[in-house]
Short mmCIF file of C-alpha atoms in Angstrom, two decimals:
data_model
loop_
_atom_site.label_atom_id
_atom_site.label_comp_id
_atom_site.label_asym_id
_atom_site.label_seq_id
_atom_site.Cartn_x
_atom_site.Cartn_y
_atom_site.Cartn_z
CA UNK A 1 108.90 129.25 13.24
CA UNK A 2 107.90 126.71 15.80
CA UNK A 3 109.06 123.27 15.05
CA UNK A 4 106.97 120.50 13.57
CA UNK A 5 109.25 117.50 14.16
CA UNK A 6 107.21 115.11 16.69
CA UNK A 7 108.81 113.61 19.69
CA UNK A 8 110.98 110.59 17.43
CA UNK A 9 112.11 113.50 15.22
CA UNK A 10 109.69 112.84 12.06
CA UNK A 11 107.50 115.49 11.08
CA UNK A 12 103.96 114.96 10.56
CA UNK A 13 101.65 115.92 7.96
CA UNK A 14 99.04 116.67 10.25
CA UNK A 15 101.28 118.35 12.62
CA UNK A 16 102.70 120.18 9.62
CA UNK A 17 99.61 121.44 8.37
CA UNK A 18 98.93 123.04 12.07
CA UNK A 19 101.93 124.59 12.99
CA UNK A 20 103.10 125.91 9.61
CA UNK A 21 102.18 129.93 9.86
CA UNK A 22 99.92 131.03 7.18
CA UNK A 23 102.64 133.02 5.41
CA UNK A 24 103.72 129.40 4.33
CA UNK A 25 100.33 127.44 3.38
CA UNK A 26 100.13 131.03 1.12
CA UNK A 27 103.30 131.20 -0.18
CA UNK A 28 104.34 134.46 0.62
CA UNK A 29 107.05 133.62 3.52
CA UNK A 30 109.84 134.14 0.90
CA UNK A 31 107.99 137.36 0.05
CA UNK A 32 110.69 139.80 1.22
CA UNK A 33 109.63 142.94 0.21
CA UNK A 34 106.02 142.19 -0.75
CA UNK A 35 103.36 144.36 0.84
CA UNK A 36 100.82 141.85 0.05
CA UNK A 37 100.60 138.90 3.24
CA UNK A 38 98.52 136.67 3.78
CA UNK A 39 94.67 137.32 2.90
CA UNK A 40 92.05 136.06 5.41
CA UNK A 41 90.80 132.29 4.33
CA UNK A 42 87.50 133.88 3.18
CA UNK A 43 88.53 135.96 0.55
CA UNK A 44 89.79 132.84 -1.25
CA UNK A 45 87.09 131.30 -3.75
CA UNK A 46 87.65 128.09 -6.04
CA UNK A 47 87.41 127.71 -9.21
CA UNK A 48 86.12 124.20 -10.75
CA UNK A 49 89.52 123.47 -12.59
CA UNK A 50 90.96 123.85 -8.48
CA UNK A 51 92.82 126.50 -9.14
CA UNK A 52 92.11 128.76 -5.56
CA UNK A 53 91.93 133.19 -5.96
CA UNK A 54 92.06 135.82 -3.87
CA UNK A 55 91.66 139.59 -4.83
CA UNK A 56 94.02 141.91 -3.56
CA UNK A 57 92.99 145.07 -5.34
CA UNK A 58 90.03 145.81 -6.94
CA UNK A 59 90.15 147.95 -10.33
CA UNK A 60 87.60 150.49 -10.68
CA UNK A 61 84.27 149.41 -11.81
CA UNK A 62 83.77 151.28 -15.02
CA UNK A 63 87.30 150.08 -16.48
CA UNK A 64 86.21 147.38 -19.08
CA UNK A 65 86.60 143.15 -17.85
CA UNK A 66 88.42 140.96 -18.88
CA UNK A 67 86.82 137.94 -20.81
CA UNK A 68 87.13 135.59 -23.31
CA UNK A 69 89.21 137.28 -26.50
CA UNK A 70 90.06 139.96 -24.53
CA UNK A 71 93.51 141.15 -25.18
CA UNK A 72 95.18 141.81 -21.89
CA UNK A 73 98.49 142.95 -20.19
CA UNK A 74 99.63 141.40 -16.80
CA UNK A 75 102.29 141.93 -14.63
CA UNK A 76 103.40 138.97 -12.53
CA UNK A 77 105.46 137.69 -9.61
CA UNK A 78 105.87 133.52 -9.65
CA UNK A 79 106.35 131.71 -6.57
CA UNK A 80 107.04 127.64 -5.46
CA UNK A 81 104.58 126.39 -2.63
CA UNK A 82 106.89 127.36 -0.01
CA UNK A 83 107.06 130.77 -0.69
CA UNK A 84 110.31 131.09 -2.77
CA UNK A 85 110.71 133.85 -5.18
CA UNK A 86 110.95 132.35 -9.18
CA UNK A 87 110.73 135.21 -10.97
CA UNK A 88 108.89 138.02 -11.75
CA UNK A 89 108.25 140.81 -15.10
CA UNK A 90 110.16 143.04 -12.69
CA UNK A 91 112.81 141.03 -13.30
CA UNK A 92 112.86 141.40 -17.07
CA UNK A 93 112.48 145.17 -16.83
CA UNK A 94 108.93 145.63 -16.20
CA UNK A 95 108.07 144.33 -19.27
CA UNK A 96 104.87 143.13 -19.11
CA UNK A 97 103.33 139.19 -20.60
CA UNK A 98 100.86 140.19 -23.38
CA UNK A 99 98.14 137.54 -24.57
CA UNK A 100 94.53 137.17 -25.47
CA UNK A 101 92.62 135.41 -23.27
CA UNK A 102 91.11 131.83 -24.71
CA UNK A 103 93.69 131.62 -27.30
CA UNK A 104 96.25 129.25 -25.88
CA UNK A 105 99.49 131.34 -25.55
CA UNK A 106 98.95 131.62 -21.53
CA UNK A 107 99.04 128.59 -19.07
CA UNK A 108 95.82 127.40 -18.19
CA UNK A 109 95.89 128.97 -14.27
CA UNK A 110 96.74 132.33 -15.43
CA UNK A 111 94.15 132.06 -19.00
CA UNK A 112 91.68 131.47 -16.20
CA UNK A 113 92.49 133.18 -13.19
CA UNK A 114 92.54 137.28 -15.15
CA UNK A 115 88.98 136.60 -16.09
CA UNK A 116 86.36 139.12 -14.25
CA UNK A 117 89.54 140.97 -13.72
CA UNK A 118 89.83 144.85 -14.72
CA UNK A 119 92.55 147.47 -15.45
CA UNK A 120 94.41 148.34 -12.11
CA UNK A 121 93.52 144.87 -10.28
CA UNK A 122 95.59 142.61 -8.88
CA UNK A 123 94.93 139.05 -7.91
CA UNK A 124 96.74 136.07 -5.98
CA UNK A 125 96.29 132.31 -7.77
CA UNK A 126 97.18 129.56 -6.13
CA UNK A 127 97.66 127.21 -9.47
CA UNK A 128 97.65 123.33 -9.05
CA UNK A 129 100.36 121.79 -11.26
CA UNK A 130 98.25 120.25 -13.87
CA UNK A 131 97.34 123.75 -14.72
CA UNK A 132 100.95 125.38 -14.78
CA UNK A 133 103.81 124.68 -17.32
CA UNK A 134 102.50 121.19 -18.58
CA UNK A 135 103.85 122.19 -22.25
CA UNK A 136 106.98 122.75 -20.95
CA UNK A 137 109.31 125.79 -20.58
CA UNK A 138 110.70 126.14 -24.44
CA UNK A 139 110.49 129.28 -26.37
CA UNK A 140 106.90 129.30 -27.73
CA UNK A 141 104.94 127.40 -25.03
CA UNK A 142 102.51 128.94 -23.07
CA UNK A 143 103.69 131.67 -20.49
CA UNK A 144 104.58 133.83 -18.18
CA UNK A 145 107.46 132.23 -19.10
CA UNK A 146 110.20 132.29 -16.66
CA UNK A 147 113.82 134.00 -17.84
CA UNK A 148 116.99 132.24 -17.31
CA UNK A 149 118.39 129.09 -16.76
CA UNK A 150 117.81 128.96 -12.68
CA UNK A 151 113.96 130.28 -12.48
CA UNK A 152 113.34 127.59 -15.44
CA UNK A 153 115.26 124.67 -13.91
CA UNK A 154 113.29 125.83 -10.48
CA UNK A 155 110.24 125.67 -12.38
CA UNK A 156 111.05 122.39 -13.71
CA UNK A 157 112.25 120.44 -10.98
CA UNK A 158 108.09 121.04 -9.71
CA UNK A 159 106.79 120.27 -13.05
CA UNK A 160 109.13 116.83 -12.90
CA UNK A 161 110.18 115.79 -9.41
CA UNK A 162 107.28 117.36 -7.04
CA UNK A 163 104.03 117.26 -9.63
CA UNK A 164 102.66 114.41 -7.91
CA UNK A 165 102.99 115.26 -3.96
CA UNK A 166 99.62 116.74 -2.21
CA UNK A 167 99.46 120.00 -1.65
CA UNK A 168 102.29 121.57 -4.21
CA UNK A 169 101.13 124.58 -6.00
CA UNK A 170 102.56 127.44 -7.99
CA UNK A 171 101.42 130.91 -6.74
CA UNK A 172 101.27 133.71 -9.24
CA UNK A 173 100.27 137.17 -8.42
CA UNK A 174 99.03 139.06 -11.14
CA UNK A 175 97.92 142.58 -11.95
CA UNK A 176 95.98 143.68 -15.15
CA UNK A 177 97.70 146.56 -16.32
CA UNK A 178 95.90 146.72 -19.99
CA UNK A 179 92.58 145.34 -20.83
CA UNK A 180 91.34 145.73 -24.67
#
């Protein structure tokens, strides 16, 4: 990666933002064995809330959507804004989050970002803080939860320390593998 530090040795923000490769801005440097890299600018579209999508697969057409009250399983993979692997349902077995949509029991980025989804898709949300872990990571808030004590304190130091800086996200990638 080429080096952003200026000439006195203090990076810029504008220099940052132009010499950072896309894999970063995306999150998916830290995506080791991820086939998915970055998608082209154009495929991203945002949504009014500012949480920013992308579809990476497209279900097929005649498999029912997903909207409001729809009950719906997900597999996901959570990243930082840099990239860095959190955790993932892999993780926990393949076990995949279960919820119905519009009922409170996923975070607001992910409650949003399924719907117009269908069985077999998979989507990438890039998920501004305010719309992430808000209520906390305790037993009973709103998930994907993270599992364990080092994806949670990860999760937290964001949701504490780095909520406030421009530009910090949490990237999910999901993929609908139930719709009913």
């Amino acid at each position: 990666m080429q080096s952003t530090l200026a000439s006195s040795g203090v990076a810029t923000v504008a220099n940052a933002a132009t010499t950072l490769p896309e894999e970063f801005r995306q999150g998916t440097l830290g995506a080791g064995n991820s086939d998915e890299g970055p998608v082209p600018k154009e495929n991203y579209k945002r949504m009014s809330s500012g949480i920013v999508y992308a579809d990476l697969k497209k279900g097929r057409s005649s498999d029912k959507v997903v909207e409001e009250g729809s009950r719906v399983n997900i597999q996901w993979l959570l990243r930082k804004a840099n990239g860095y692997f959190v955790d993932s349902s892999e993780v926990s077995g393949g076990v995949p989050f279960i919820f119905t949509v519009g009922d409170g029991s996923a975070i607001p980025c992910v409650d949003s970002g399924v719907r117009g989804m269908s069985q077999g898709s998979s989507r990438r949300l890039i998920c501004p803080i305010p719309t992430t872990y808000v209520k906390g990571l305790k037993d009973g808030a709103p998930g994907p939860l993270p599992v364990g004590y080092g994806p949670k304190r990860q999760v937290e130091r964001v949701m504490t320390v780095r909520k406030d800086v421009p530009g910090e996200y949490i990237f999910f990638e999901i993929q609908v593998t139930r719709v009913s």
